[in-house]
Coordinates of C-alpha atoms in Angstrom, one line a residue:
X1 CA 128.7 60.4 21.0
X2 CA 125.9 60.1 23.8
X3 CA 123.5 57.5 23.0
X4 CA 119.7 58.1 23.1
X5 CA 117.6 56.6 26.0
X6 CA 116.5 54.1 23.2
X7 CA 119.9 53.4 21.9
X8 CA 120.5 52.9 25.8
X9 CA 118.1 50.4 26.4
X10 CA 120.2 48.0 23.9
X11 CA 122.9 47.8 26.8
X12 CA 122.6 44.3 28.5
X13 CA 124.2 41.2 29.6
X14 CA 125.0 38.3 27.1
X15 CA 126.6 34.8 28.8
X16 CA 129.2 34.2 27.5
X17 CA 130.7 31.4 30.1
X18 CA 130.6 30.2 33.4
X19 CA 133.7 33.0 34.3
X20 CA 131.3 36.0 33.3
X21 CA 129.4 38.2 31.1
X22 CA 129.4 41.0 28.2
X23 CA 127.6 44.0 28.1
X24 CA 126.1 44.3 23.9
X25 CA 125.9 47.8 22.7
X26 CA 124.7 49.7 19.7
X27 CA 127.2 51.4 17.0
X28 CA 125.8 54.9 19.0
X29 CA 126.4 53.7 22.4
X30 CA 129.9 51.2 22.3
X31 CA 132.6 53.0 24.0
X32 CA 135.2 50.8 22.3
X33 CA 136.7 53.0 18.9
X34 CA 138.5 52.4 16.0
X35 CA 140.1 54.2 12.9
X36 CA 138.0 57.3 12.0
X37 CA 138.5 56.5 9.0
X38 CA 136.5 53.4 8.6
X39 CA 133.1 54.2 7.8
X40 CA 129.9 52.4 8.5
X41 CA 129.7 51.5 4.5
X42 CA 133.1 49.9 5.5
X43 CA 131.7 47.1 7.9
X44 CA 132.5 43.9 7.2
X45 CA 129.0 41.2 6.4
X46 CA 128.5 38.6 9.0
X47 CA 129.9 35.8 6.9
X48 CA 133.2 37.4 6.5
X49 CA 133.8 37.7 9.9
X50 CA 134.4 34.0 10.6
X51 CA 136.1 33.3 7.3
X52 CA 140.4 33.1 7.3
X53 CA 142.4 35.4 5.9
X54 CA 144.1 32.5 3.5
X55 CA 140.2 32.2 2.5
X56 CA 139.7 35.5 1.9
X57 CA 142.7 36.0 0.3
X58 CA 142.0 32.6 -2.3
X59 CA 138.7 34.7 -2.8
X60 CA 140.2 37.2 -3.9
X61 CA 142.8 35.8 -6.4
X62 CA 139.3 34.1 -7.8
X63 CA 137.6 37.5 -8.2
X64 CA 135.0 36.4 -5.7
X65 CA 134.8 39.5 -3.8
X66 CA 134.3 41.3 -6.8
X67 CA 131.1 39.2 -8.1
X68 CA 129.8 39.8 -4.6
X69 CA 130.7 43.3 -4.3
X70 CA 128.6 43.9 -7.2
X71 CA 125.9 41.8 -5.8
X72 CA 126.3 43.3 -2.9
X73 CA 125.4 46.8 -4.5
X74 CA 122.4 45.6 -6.3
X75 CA 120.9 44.7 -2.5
X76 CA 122.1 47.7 -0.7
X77 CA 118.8 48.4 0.7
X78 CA 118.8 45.0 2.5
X79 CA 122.5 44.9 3.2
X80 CA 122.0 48.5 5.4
X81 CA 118.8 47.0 7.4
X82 CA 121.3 44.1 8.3
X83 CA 123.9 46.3 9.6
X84 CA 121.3 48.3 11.5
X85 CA 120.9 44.7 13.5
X86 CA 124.5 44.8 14.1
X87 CA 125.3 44.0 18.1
X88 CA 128.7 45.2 19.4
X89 CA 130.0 43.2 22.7
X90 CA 132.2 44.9 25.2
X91 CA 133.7 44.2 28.9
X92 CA 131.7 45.4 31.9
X93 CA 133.2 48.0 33.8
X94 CA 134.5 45.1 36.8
X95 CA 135.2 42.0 34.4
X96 CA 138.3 40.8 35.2
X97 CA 139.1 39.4 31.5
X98 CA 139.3 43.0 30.4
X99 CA 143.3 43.6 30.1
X100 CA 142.4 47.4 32.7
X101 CA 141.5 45.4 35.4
X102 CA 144.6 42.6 35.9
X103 CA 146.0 42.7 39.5
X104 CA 149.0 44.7 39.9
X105 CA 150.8 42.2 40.2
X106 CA 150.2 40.7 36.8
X107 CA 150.7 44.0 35.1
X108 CA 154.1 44.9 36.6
X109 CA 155.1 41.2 35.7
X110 CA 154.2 42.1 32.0
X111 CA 155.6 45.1 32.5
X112 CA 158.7 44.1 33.4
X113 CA 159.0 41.1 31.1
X114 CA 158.2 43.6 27.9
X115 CA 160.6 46.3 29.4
X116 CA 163.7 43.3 29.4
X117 CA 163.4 42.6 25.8
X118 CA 164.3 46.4 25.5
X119 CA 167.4 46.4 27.7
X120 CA 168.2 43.7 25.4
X121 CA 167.7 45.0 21.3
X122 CA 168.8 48.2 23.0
X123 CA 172.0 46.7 24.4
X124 CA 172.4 45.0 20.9
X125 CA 172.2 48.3 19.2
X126 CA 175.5 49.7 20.7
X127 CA 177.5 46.6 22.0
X128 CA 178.1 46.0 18.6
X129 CA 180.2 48.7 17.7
X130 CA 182.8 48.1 20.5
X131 CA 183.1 44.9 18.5
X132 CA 184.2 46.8 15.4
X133 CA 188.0 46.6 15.5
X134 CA 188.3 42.3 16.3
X135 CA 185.5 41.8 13.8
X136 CA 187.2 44.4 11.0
X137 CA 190.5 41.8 11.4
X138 CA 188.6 38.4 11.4
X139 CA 186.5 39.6 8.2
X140 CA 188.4 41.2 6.6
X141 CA 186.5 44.6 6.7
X142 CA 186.0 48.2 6.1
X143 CA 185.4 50.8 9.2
X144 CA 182.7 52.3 6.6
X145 CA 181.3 48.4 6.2
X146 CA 181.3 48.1 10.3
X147 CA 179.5 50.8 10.7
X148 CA 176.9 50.0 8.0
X149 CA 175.9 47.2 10.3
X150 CA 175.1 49.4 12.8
X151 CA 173.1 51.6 10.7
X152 CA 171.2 48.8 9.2
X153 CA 170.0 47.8 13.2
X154 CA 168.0 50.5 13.5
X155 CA 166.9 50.4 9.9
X156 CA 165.0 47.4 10.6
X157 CA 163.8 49.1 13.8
X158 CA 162.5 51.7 11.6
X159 CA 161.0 50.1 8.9
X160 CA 159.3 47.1 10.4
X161 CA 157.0 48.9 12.7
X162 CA 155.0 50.3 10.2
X163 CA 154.0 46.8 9.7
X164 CA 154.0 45.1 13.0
X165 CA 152.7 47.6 15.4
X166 CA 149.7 48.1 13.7
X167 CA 149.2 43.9 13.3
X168 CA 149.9 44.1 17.2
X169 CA 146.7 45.8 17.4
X170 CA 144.7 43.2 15.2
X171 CA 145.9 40.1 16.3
X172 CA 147.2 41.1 19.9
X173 CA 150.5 41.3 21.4
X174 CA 152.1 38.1 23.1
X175 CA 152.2 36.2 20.0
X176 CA 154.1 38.8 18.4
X177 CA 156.5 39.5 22.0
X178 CA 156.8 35.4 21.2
X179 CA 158.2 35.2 17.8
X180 CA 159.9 38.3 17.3
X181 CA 161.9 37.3 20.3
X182 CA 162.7 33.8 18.7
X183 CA 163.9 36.0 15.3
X184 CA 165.8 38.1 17.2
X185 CA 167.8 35.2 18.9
X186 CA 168.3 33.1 15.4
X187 CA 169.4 36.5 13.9
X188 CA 172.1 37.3 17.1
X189 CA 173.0 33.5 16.3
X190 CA 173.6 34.4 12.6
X191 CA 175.7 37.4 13.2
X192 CA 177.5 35.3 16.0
X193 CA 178.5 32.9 13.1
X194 CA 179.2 34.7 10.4
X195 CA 181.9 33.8 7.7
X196 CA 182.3 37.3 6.0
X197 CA 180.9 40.9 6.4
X198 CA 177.8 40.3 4.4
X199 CA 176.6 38.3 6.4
X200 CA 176.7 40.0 9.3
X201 CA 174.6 42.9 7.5
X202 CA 172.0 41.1 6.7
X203 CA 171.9 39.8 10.3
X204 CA 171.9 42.9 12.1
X205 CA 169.2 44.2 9.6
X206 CA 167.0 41.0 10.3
X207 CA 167.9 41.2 14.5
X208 CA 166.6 45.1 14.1
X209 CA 163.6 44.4 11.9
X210 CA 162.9 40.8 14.5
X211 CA 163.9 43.1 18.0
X212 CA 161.8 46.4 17.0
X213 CA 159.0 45.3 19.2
X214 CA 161.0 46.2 21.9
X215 CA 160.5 49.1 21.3
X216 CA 157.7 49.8 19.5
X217 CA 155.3 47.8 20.9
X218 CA 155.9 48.5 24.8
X219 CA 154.4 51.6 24.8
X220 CA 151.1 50.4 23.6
X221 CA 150.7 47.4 26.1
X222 CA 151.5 49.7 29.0
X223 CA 149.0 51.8 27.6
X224 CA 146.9 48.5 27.4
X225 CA 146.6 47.4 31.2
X226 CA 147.8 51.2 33.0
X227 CA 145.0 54.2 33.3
X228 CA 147.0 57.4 32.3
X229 CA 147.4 58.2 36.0
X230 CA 149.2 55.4 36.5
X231 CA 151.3 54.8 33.4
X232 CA 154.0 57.5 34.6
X233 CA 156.3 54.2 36.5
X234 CA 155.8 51.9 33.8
X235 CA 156.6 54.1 31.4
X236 CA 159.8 55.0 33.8
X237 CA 160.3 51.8 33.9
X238 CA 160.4 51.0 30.1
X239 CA 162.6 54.0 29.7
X240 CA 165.4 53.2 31.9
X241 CA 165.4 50.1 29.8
X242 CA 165.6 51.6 26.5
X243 CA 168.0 54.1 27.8
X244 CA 170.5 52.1 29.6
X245 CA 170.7 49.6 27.1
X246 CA 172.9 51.3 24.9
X247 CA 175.2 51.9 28.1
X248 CA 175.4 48.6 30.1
X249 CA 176.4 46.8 26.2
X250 CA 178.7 49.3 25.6
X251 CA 180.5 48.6 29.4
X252 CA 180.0 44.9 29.0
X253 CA 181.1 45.0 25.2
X254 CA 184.6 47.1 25.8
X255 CA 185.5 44.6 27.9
X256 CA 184.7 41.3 26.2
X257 CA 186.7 43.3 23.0
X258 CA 189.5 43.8 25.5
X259 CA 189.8 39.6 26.1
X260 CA 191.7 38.2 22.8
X261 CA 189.9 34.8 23.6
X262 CA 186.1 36.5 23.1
X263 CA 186.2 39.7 21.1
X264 CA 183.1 40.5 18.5
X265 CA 182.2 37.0 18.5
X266 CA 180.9 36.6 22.4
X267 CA 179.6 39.9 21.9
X268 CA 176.8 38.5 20.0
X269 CA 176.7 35.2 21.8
X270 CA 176.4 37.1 25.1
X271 CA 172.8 38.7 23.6
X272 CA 171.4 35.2 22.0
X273 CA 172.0 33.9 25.7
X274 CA 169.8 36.8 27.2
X275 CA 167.1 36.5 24.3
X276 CA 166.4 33.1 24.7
X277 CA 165.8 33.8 28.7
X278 CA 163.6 36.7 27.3
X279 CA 161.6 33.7 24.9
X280 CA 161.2 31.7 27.5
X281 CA 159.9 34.1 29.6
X282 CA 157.0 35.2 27.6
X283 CA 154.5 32.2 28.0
X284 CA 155.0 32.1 31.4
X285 CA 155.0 35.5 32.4
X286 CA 152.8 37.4 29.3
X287 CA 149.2 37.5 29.1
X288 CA 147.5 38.9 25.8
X289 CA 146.8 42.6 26.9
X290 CA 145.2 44.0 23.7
X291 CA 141.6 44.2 24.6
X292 CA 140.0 43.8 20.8
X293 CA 141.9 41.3 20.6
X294 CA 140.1 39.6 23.5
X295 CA 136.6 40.7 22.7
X296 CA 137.5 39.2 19.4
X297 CA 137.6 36.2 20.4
X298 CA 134.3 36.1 22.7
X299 CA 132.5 37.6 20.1
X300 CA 133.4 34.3 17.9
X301 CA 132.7 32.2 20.5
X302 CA 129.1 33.7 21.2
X303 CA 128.3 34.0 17.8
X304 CA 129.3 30.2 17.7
X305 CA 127.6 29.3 20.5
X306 CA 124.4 31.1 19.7
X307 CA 124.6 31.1 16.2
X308 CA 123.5 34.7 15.6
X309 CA 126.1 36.2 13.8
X310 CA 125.2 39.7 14.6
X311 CA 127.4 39.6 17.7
X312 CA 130.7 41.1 17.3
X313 CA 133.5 42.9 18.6
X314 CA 134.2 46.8 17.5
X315 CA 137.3 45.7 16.3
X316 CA 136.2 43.6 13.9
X317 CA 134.7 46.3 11.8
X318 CA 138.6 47.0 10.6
X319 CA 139.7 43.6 10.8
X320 CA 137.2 40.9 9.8
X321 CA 137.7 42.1 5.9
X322 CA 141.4 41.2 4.5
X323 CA 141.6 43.9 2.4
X324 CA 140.3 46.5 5.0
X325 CA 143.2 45.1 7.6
X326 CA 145.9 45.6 5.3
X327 CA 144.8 48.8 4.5
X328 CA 144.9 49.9 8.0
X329 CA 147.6 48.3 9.2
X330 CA 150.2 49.7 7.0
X331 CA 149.2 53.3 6.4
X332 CA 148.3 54.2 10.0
X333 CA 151.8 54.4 11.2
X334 CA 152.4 56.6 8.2
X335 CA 149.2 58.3 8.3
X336 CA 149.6 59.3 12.0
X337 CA 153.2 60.9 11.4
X338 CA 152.3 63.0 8.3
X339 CA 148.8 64.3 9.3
X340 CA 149.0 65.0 13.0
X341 CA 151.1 67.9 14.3
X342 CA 152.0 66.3 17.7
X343 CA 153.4 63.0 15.9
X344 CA 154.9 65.2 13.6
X345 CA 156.9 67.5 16.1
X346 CA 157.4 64.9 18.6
X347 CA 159.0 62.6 15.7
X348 CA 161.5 65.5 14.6
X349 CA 162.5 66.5 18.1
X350 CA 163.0 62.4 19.5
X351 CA 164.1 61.8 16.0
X352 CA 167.1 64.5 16.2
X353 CA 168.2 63.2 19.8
X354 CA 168.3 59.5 18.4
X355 CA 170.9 60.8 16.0
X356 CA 172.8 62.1 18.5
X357 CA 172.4 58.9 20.4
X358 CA 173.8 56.9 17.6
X359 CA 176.7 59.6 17.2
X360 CA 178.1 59.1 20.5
X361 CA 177.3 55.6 20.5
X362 CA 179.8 55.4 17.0
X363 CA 181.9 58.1 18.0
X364 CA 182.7 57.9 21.7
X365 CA 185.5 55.1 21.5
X366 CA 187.3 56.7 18.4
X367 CA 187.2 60.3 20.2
X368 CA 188.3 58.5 23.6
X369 CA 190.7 56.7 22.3
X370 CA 192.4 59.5 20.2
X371 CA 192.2 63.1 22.5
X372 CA 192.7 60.6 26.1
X373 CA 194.4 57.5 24.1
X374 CA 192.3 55.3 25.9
X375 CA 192.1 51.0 25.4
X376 CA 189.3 49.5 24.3
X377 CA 188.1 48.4 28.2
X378 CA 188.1 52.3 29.1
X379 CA 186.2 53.4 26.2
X380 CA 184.0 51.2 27.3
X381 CA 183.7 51.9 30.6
X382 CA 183.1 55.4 29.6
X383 CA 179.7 54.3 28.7
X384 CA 178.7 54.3 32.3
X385 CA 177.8 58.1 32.1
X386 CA 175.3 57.3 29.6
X387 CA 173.6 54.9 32.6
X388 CA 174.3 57.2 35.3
X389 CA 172.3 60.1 33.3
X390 CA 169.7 57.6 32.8
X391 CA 169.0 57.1 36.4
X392 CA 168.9 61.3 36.9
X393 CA 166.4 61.4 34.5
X394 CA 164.3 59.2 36.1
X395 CA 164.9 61.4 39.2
X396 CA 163.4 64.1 37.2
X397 CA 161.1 62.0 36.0
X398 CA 159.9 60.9 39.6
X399 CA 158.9 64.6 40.5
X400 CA 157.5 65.3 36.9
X401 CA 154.6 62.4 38.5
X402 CA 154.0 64.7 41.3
X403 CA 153.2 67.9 38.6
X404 CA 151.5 65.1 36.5
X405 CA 149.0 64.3 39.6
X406 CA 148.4 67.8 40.4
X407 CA 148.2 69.0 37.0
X408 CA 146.6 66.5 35.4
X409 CA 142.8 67.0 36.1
X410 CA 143.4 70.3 35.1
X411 CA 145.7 70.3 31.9
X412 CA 145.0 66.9 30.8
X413 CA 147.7 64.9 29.2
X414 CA 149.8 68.2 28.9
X415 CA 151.1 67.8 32.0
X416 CA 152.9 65.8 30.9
X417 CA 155.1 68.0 29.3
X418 CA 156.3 70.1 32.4
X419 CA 160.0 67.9 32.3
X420 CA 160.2 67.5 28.4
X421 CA 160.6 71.6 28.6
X422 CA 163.2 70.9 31.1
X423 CA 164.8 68.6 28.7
X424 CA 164.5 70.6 25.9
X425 CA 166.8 73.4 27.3
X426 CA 169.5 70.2 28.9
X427 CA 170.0 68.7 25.9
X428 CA 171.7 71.4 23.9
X429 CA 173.8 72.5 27.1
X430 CA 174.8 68.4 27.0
X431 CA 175.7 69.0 23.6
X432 CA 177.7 72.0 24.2
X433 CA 179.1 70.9 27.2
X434 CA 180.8 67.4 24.8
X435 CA 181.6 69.4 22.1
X436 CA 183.9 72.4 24.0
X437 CA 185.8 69.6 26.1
X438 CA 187.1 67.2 22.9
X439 CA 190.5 68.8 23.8
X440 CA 193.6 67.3 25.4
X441 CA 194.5 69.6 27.5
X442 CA 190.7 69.1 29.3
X443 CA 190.5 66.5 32.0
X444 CA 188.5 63.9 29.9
X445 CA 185.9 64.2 32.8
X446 CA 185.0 66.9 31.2
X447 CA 183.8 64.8 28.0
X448 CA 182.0 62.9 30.1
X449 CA 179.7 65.0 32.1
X450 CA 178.3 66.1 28.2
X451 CA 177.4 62.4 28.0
X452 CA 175.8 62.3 31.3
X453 CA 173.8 65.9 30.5
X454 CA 172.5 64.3 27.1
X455 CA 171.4 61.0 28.2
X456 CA 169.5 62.8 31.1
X457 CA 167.9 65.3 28.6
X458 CA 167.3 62.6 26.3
X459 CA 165.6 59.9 29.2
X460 CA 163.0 62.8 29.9
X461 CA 162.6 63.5 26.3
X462 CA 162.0 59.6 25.7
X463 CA 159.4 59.0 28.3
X464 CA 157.7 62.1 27.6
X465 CA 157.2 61.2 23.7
X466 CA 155.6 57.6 24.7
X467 CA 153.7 58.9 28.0
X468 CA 152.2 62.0 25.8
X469 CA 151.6 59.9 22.8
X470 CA 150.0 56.8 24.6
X471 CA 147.6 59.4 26.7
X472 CA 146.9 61.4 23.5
X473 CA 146.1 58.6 20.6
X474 CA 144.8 55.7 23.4
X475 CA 144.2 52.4 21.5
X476 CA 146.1 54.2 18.2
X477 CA 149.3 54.6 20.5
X478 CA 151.2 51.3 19.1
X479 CA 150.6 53.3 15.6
X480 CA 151.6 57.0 16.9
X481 CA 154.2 55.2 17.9
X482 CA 155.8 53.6 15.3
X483 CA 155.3 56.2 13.3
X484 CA 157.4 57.9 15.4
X485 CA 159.8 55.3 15.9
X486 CA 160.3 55.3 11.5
X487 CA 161.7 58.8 12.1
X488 CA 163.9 58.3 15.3
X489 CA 165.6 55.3 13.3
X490 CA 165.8 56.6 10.2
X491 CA 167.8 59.2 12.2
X492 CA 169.5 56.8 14.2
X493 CA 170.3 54.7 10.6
X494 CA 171.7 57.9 8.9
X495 CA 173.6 59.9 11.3
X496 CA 176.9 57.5 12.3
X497 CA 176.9 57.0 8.1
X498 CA 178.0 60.3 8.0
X499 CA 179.7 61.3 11.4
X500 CA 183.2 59.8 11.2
X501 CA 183.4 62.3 7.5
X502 CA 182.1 64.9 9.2
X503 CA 184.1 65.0 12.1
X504 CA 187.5 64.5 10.3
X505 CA 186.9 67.6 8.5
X506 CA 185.1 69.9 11.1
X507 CA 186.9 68.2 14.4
X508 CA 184.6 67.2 17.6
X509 CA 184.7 70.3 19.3
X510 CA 182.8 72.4 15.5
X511 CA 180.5 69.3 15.0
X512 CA 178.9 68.8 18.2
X513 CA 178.5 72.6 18.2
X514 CA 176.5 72.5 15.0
X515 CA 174.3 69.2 16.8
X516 CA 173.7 71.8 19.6
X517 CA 172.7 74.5 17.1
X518 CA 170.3 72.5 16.0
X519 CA 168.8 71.5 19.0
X520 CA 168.9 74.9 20.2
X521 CA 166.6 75.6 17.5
X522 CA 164.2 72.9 18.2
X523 CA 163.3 74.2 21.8
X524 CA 160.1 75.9 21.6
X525 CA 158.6 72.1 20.5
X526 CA 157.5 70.9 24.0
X527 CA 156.5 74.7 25.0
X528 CA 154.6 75.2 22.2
X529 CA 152.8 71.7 22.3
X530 CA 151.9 72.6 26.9
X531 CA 150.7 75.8 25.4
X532 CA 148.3 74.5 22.5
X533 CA 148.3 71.2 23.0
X534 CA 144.2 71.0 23.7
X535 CA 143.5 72.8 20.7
X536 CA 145.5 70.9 18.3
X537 CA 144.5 67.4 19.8
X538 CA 140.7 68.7 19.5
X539 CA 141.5 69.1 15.6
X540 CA 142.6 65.8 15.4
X541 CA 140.4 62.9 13.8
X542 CA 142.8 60.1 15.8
X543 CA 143.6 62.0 19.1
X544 CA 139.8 63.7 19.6
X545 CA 137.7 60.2 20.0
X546 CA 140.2 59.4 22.6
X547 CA 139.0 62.5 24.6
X548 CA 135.8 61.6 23.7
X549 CA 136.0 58.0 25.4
X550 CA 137.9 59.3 28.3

């Protein structure tokens, strides 16, 4: 919305400290947004916005929100004049607190530090399973209850999200980096230790639910410190984290199997090692990057240091009130994947291709091992394909930057999508490719180039998702995110509970062929969101005020 000249004369500077200043703003003229679906009946009073949550919640076990809500309605008249005084704070356009304008250096380092606790739940994810025959033996254990642990990894990293990405956004992003790292290690230590089955369960759910914000979450503080012309390397970057992940555990896993003195055991030990290198890299190398979050906290400190408590951040209007924060925080996620077509496609199609992920991932060493009778240290090493089709999809991915920069002025974040339709078309032909060489009589090679033709379909598919989403839904991208993310690891959850069945009765060669049906069928997504993309993001309460602010 364009503010009136009077609305415009509100814009000035405010002191904050010695380092700076912030520009105030009306409700009509503040650039920052927040969820369309908090009204201006919604905003929190002044006095809430300084009062704790454990206050606000004791208030509200007392009933003392409802006593003043109905006082509250009885002065409405004076309650709206109030919020016409409202003052909203924001960052100049060259302030070098604001989380856009960090050196380059900084934001790589951040970059980079968020990116290796991917490589790391990621690695996690899939190790395990090369674990699966020592660890069966010492416990005592089902194949079935093996791969239940699997499936409940990515469980957590479905169903935590929904939670945590949205409380990323409220109460910013290095805290959370911080102590979901530390989780993640005591969980890895857990599962390292475990006396029976059950145990280890629960600890792969808990390290999934703990190391989800390596994934989740990275998209939305590279969306926090990069401009959208610039987000196509970090997201690059990010990718060939996530991607090679499952392949560098898998390699490094097959062979610690292999040694009778290590086996499952090390497997886990080998990732609390890394995790706590990831934990102690945070402070030093992380800054908070979530902008609200920042302008929260001046917004206190002017109101403190002035004492009119009219000053605040945008943000605030969603957060300030308990009940209004809890709201938000867990239906965006939800919200986001069931209301808006481009989460909604983008969900199925990445959601599909984690499946598959997760199918080769729990299928690779059993098919290996039985057409090619390979050992354990082979399957493993077989795994290498999926790393080596990583890095061709970030050759694609390289040139898809050069369409983005010519295209983008012109197509907007569409242009995005110019290598997901190459993807599209790959990732079947990957599938087919797998599927038609699970003979014995084919040169296991053969097996192998599928792997690398899916995992180089499925790194473009991958960074197109978060680079589309994150350009689309802006400040809401941690939320389009995991709402997408609840899909792809649902997908990832269910698919290896059923794959060992269904390839014992249909073979490897007649199931992969029905996976490629599928994604035959699933083509058209990316061509039909390049084709109609504008007009579906213009529809969109979430994805339009982005336009609007850009």
């Amino acid at each position: 919305m364009k503010p009136t000249d009077e609305e415009a004369t509100i814009v000035e500077d405010v002191v904050v400290n010695e380092t700076g200043s912030l520009a105030r703003r009306s409700l009509a003229s503040v650039h920052e947004v927040i969820d369309p679906r908090i009204s201006p009946s919604d905003r929190p009073k002044d006095d809430v916005l300084d009062e704790g949550y454990i206050r606000q919640l004791g208030d509200y076990v007392e009933h003392k929100h409802h006593r003043d809500h109905e006082k509250g309605a009885s002065e409405k008249g004076s309650s709206q004049s109030d919020s016409d005084e409202i003052i909203y704070v924001e960052f100049e356009e060259d302030d070098p607190r604001d989380p856009m304008n960090f050196s380059r250096t900084r934001k790589w380092l951040i970059t980079f530090t968020a990116s290796f606790f991917s490589i790391i739940v990621a690695s996690s994810s899939s190790a395990y399973a090369l674990g699966d025959p020592s660890m069966i033996r010492d416990l005592n254990a089902t194949q079935f209850q093996a791969t239940v642990g699997l499936s409940m990894y990515t469980l957590g990293f479905a169903l935590v999200p929904l939670v945590s990405a949205s409380f990323s956004e409220e109460f910013g992003r290095q805290p959370l980096y911080f102590f979901s790292g530390v989780g993640c290690l005591l969980m890895h230590l857990m599962t390292a230790l475990a006396p029976n089955i059950q145990t280890v369960i629960v600890g792969r759910f808990l390290a999934g639910a703990f190391g989800s914000t390596g994934s989740t979450m990275v998209g939305g503080t590279i969306a926090d410190i990069w401009a959208p012309h610039e987000r196509g390397m970090p997201m690059s970057l990010f990718a060939v984290m996530a991607l090679t992940g499952p392949g560098v555990g898998c390699v490094a896993a097959g062979w610690i199997e292999q040694n009778r003195h290590l086996e499952w055991r090390w497997i886990q030990w080998v990732h609390v090692i890394w995790t706590g290198i990831f934990v102690i890299a945070v402070p030093i190398c992380m800054k908070e990057t979530r902008s609200g979050v920042l302008l929260t906290r001046l917004a206190k400190k002017l109101r403190k240091d002035t004492g009119n408590h009219h000053y605040r951040a945008r943000v605030e209007d969603e957060r300030a009130s308990l009940r209004t924060l809890i709201y938000i925080s867990c239906t965006r996620p939800i919200y986001l994947l069931v209301t808006e077509p481009v989460v909604a496609a983008f969900s199925l199609w990445v959601g599909f291709a984690w499946g598959i992920l997760y199918v080769l991932v729990a299928s690779i060493a059993p098919a290996f091992r039985t057409i090619h009778h390979f050992n354990t240290g082979q399957t493993g090493t077989v795994f290498v394909s999926m790393i080596i089709g990583c890095f061709a999809g970030l050759a694609i991915q390289l040139y898809q930057e050069k369409l983005y920069a010519k295209y983008a002025p012109k197509r907007g974040p569409e242009a995005r999508l110019f290598s997901a339709c190459v993807g599209a078309v790959l990732f079947p032909s990957g599938i087919f490719i797998y599927a038609w060489c699970t003979f014995e009589s084919v040169h296991w090679i053969g097996m192998a180039m599928g792997i690398f033709v899916i995992m180089t379909a499925l790194f473009v598919l991958y960074v197109a998702v978060f680079t589309y989403l994150a350009d689309c839904y802006g400040i809401f991208a941690s939320s389009a995110l995991a709402g997408q993310s609840l899909c792809r690891n649902l997908m990832g959850m269910a698919f290896p509970l059923f794959t060992e069945q269904m390839f014992s009765r249909l073979t490897y060669h007649w199931g992969n062929t029905l996976f490629g049906c599928i994604a035959v069928a699933m083509i058209p997504i990316p061509y039909v969101l390049l084709w109609k993309g504008p007009a579906i993001r213009a529809s969109s309460r979430f994805a339009s005020q982005t336009i609007q602010k850009s």
